[in-house]
Amino acid sequence: MMPLAPMAAGLAAESKAVNSDISKPMTQYWTTIRDSFSKNRFFLPLIIGSLGFTVRLIHLNSYVSYPAFDLPLGGHAAYVKIAIKILEGDLLGGNQIFYDNSPIYAYILAAIFKVFGFDFSAVRFIQIVVGSLNCVLIGLITRRYFGLRSAWIAGLVAAVYGPFIFYDGEIIVLSWVICFSLLGILLISTTDLIPNPKDLLIAGICLGAAIMGRPNLILFPVLLSFYFLLVWNKISLGKRMKYYAIFSIGVMLIPAMFTLRNYAVSRQVVFLTPSGGHNFYFGHNKDASPVFDMKFSFMGSIFLKYKEIAENELNKPLTDMEASRYWYRKGIDFIIENPLEEARLIFKKILFFMNDVEVPTYFNYYFNRQYSIVLKHWPISFGTIIPFSVLGILASLRNWRRHTVLYLYVATTLLSVVIFFVISRTRLPAVPILIGFAGFGVSKILDALLHKNWKIFLLSFTVILFVYFVTYQNLVQLNFARSYNHLGVVYWYKNKIPEAERAFRMAMQLQRNFEYPLLNLIHMYEKQGKKEKVDLYRKLHEDWKKQWQQAQ
């Protein structure tokens, strides 16, 4: 198989290798289509947005059968509680630091509840509207960087991309993060030729909002310093530094507000979130997995549990940031003491990032799609687009300066999974730009076919085949134990006790070393006052602990 470097060189030189024997009818046919699509600049957004909204609306209409449709899952319930406090007049959202990773989402939920009432259907509907707008933004960004044909391909793919449809309909911040990120990138792209301080300031504010939804994106404006100071060389260095400073002020505006809020309620300076430390440790220890993997079970907040562990190990009380730094130090110590093991772990994380599977946490794409008429047999997945994305990236290298912003955004997400771990939610923000590159990759294949440039076509096919082989490796062993456990919690909350028990027992069957379902069964029947059931599951829990200790 040909190495990737010659492939990239061949693809980048494609425009210089056009066959002179172009079929005039075929060329004229494409020109006619292109001209008809480009006459009205609103045509592309209208078609892509309408398709994206229609598909999502059909999905949402069938998804009402999902038992948790009217409930937030897992840690996301905390955002709802904060949103309620905000609506009750406490604009700070309580007197505790936001431990979770998306503090801005509580304010978004509060705004929706203020307008539409306490209605999760309204939240899901608003988010499919935002998701449809994201499809349009993907098309617009792709058109700006790669042209109209690539934009149509990318926009249409985004409109029907399964994980987008799924997460747009969930009580989760991802649709908003993607929207804020794409708006920021689009505004940066408009300043490429004619610098506009106002656009850069607004772009920074958009990216600051995205960061407060996914704090790992803080790496993007940091990496953009490379673009502003070294790549964007059409103006003097002094002006570039000025524009980057304006952009940075925009980026820091919303995070600074949340930092002040955290200080007001705790007298601690907490930038973004204190949850970075234990998440970093999850990705860098002797038992670390490329994907998120808790090694033990407990009830309650992950951050507070790991803060408690840190305090016990140090035998003293810690502030939230001291606890976070403790776990960062432990992760860094592992990296320093085990460089080869760390290198292997990083390589595995990159492979998992490239893999087709959507690694689940609370939200399991593969379990939940049984409730959606749209997603039940949906073929368009990450593995469908990533081979064409890699092809598009290689083909774009000939004009790498122009595409640096896009490279840096994808690199941000890849770096974040290397720093922490791979889950579907951390990879998803990169997918819109990867879809744009995929549109460009498909466009290059079409060019090769139209121009009968078989050398480029074969190089493209080789790249696609290689990446396809990498992305469909069987790396992730999925089971639905956690999904059934979450389902049991939902039924328990709705007081459907028999259904809850069946779901918890199914989770126990699917994963024998999974303690949560047993703990939930004990707590559920304690609250029901059913002593026989409590005794039964306590006995099972004791037997489980003995078996687990013997196995270790």
mmCIF file of C-alpha atoms in Angstrom, residues 114-242:
data_model
loop_
_atom_site.group_PDB
_atom_site.id
_atom_site.type_symbol
_atom_site.label_atom_id
_atom_site.label_comp_id
_atom_site.label_asym_id
_atom_site.label_seq_id
_atom_site.Cartn_x
_atom_site.Cartn_y
_atom_site.Cartn_z
ATOM 1 C CA LYS A 114 -38.918 31.130 30.795
ATOM 2 C CA VAL A 115 -40.446 31.386 27.311
ATOM 3 C CA PHE A 116 -42.105 27.975 26.900
ATOM 4 C CA GLY A 117 -42.661 26.818 30.473
ATOM 5 C CA PHE A 118 -41.136 23.784 32.145
ATOM 6 C CA ASP A 119 -41.385 21.573 29.075
ATOM 7 C CA PHE A 120 -38.632 19.227 27.900
ATOM 8 C CA SER A 121 -40.420 18.796 24.568
ATOM 9 C CA ALA A 122 -39.800 22.497 23.955
ATOM 10 C CA VAL A 123 -36.101 22.061 24.793
ATOM 11 C CA ARG A 124 -35.791 19.190 22.344
ATOM 12 C CA PHE A 125 -37.689 21.108 19.651
ATOM 13 C CA ILE A 126 -35.553 24.240 20.041
ATOM 14 C CA GLN A 127 -32.444 22.083 19.781
ATOM 15 C CA ILE A 128 -33.532 20.423 16.536
ATOM 16 C CA VAL A 129 -33.983 23.951 15.174
ATOM 17 C CA VAL A 130 -30.434 24.758 16.345
ATOM 18 C CA GLY A 131 -29.239 21.458 14.839
ATOM 19 C CA SER A 132 -30.823 22.393 11.503
ATOM 20 C CA LEU A 133 -29.045 25.755 11.652
ATOM 21 C CA ASN A 134 -25.792 23.872 12.287
ATOM 22 C CA CYS A 135 -26.276 21.998 8.997
ATOM 23 C CA VAL A 136 -26.638 25.343 7.223
ATOM 24 C CA LEU A 137 -23.505 26.692 8.927
ATOM 25 C CA ILE A 138 -21.557 23.607 7.839
ATOM 26 C CA GLY A 139 -22.657 24.266 4.261
ATOM 27 C CA LEU A 140 -21.720 27.961 4.449
ATOM 28 C CA ILE A 141 -18.299 27.306 5.968
ATOM 29 C CA THR A 142 -17.585 24.595 3.409
ATOM 30 C CA ARG A 143 -18.656 26.884 0.557
ATOM 31 C CA ARG A 144 -16.340 29.603 1.833
ATOM 32 C CA TYR A 145 -13.316 27.306 1.986
ATOM 33 C CA PHE A 146 -13.971 24.679 -0.714
ATOM 34 C CA GLY A 147 -16.622 25.923 -3.115
ATOM 35 C CA LEU A 148 -20.274 25.302 -3.909
ATOM 36 C CA ARG A 149 -20.212 21.629 -4.874
ATOM 37 C CA SER A 150 -18.367 20.658 -1.696
ATOM 38 C CA ALA A 151 -20.839 22.774 0.301
ATOM 39 C CA TRP A 152 -23.836 20.928 -1.112
ATOM 40 C CA ILE A 153 -22.280 17.552 -0.324
ATOM 41 C CA ALA A 154 -21.270 18.578 3.213
ATOM 42 C CA GLY A 155 -24.579 20.277 4.011
ATOM 43 C CA LEU A 156 -26.691 17.358 2.825
ATOM 44 C CA VAL A 157 -24.538 14.855 4.732
ATOM 45 C CA ALA A 158 -24.805 16.958 7.899
ATOM 46 C CA ALA A 159 -28.588 17.110 7.512
ATOM 47 C CA VAL A 160 -28.861 13.318 7.654
ATOM 48 C CA TYR A 161 -25.848 12.428 9.859
ATOM 49 C CA GLY A 162 -27.162 10.016 12.510
ATOM 50 C CA PRO A 163 -25.278 11.180 15.649
ATOM 51 C CA PHE A 164 -26.175 14.829 14.908
ATOM 52 C CA ILE A 165 -29.856 13.909 14.724
ATOM 53 C CA PHE A 166 -29.591 11.903 17.942
ATOM 54 C CA TYR A 167 -27.805 14.524 20.070
ATOM 55 C CA ASP A 168 -29.895 17.396 18.697
ATOM 56 C CA GLY A 169 -32.924 15.706 20.252
ATOM 57 C CA GLU A 170 -31.352 15.037 23.668
ATOM 58 C CA ILE A 171 -31.244 17.180 26.820
ATOM 59 C CA ILE A 172 -27.571 17.977 26.348
ATOM 60 C CA VAL A 173 -25.535 21.038 25.400
ATOM 61 C CA LEU A 174 -23.830 19.656 22.263
ATOM 62 C CA SER A 175 -26.086 21.312 19.658
ATOM 63 C CA TRP A 176 -25.343 24.694 21.212
ATOM 64 C CA VAL A 177 -21.598 24.024 21.458
ATOM 65 C CA ILE A 178 -21.466 23.123 17.772
ATOM 66 C CA CYS A 179 -23.556 26.169 16.844
ATOM 67 C CA PHE A 180 -21.367 28.603 18.808
ATOM 68 C CA SER A 181 -18.192 26.991 17.418
ATOM 69 C CA LEU A 182 -19.374 27.145 13.804
ATOM 70 C CA LEU A 183 -20.496 30.757 14.152
ATOM 71 C CA GLY A 184 -17.045 31.626 15.498
ATOM 72 C CA ILE A 185 -15.271 29.823 12.651
ATOM 73 C CA LEU A 186 -17.533 31.415 10.025
ATOM 74 C CA LEU A 187 -16.830 34.883 11.413
ATOM 75 C CA ILE A 188 -13.083 34.225 11.490
ATOM 76 C CA SER A 189 -13.253 33.105 7.860
ATOM 77 C CA THR A 190 -14.848 36.436 6.847
ATOM 78 C CA THR A 191 -11.812 38.299 8.207
ATOM 79 C CA ASP A 192 -9.365 36.208 6.187
ATOM 80 C CA LEU A 193 -9.036 38.821 3.429
ATOM 81 C CA ILE A 194 -10.393 41.966 5.087
ATOM 82 C CA PRO A 195 -9.718 42.086 8.861
ATOM 83 C CA ASN A 196 -12.725 43.267 10.851
ATOM 84 C CA PRO A 197 -12.219 43.836 14.603
ATOM 85 C CA LYS A 198 -15.973 43.664 15.268
ATOM 86 C CA ASP A 199 -16.287 40.256 13.588
ATOM 87 C CA LEU A 200 -13.254 38.971 15.492
ATOM 88 C CA LEU A 201 -14.692 40.167 18.803
ATOM 89 C CA ILE A 202 -18.037 38.459 18.105
ATOM 90 C CA ALA A 203 -16.206 35.322 16.927
ATOM 91 C CA GLY A 204 -14.343 35.278 20.234
ATOM 92 C CA ILE A 205 -17.582 35.664 22.211
ATOM 93 C CA CYS A 206 -19.140 32.749 20.277
ATOM 94 C CA LEU A 207 -16.142 30.535 20.962
ATOM 95 C CA GLY A 208 -16.175 31.587 24.627
ATOM 96 C CA ALA A 209 -19.780 30.398 24.829
ATOM 97 C CA ALA A 210 -18.771 27.099 23.180
ATOM 98 C CA ILE A 211 -15.961 26.698 25.724
ATOM 99 C CA MET A 212 -18.442 27.051 28.584
ATOM 100 C CA GLY A 213 -20.306 24.133 27.029
ATOM 101 C CA ARG A 214 -17.214 21.985 26.408
ATOM 102 C CA PRO A 215 -14.215 23.372 28.354
ATOM 103 C CA ASN A 216 -11.723 21.287 26.364
ATOM 104 C CA LEU A 217 -12.332 23.682 23.439
ATOM 105 C CA ILE A 218 -10.220 26.280 25.300
ATOM 106 C CA LEU A 219 -7.352 24.756 23.315
ATOM 107 C CA PHE A 220 -8.774 26.177 20.062
ATOM 108 C CA PRO A 221 -8.218 29.902 20.718
ATOM 109 C CA VAL A 222 -4.800 29.007 22.152
ATOM 110 C CA LEU A 223 -3.866 27.183 18.940
ATOM 111 C CA LEU A 224 -5.339 30.019 16.876
ATOM 112 C CA SER A 225 -2.461 32.196 18.095
ATOM 113 C CA PHE A 226 -0.379 30.209 15.582
ATOM 114 C CA TYR A 227 -2.770 31.268 12.824
ATOM 115 C CA PHE A 228 -2.956 34.926 13.827
ATOM 116 C CA LEU A 229 0.731 35.469 14.510
ATOM 117 C CA LEU A 230 2.450 33.149 12.005
ATOM 118 C CA VAL A 231 0.107 32.093 9.201
ATOM 119 C CA TRP A 232 -2.079 35.165 8.639
ATOM 120 C CA ASN A 233 0.787 37.219 7.209
ATOM 121 C CA LYS A 234 -1.111 39.594 4.909
ATOM 122 C CA ILE A 235 -0.778 42.441 7.410
ATOM 123 C CA SER A 236 1.948 43.617 9.792
ATOM 124 C CA LEU A 237 2.805 41.690 12.949
ATOM 125 C CA GLY A 238 1.683 44.577 15.132
ATOM 126 C CA LYS A 239 -1.796 44.585 13.596
ATOM 127 C CA ARG A 240 -2.008 40.814 13.847
ATOM 128 C CA MET A 241 -1.221 40.987 17.556
ATOM 129 C CA LYS A 242 -3.853 43.683 17.968
#
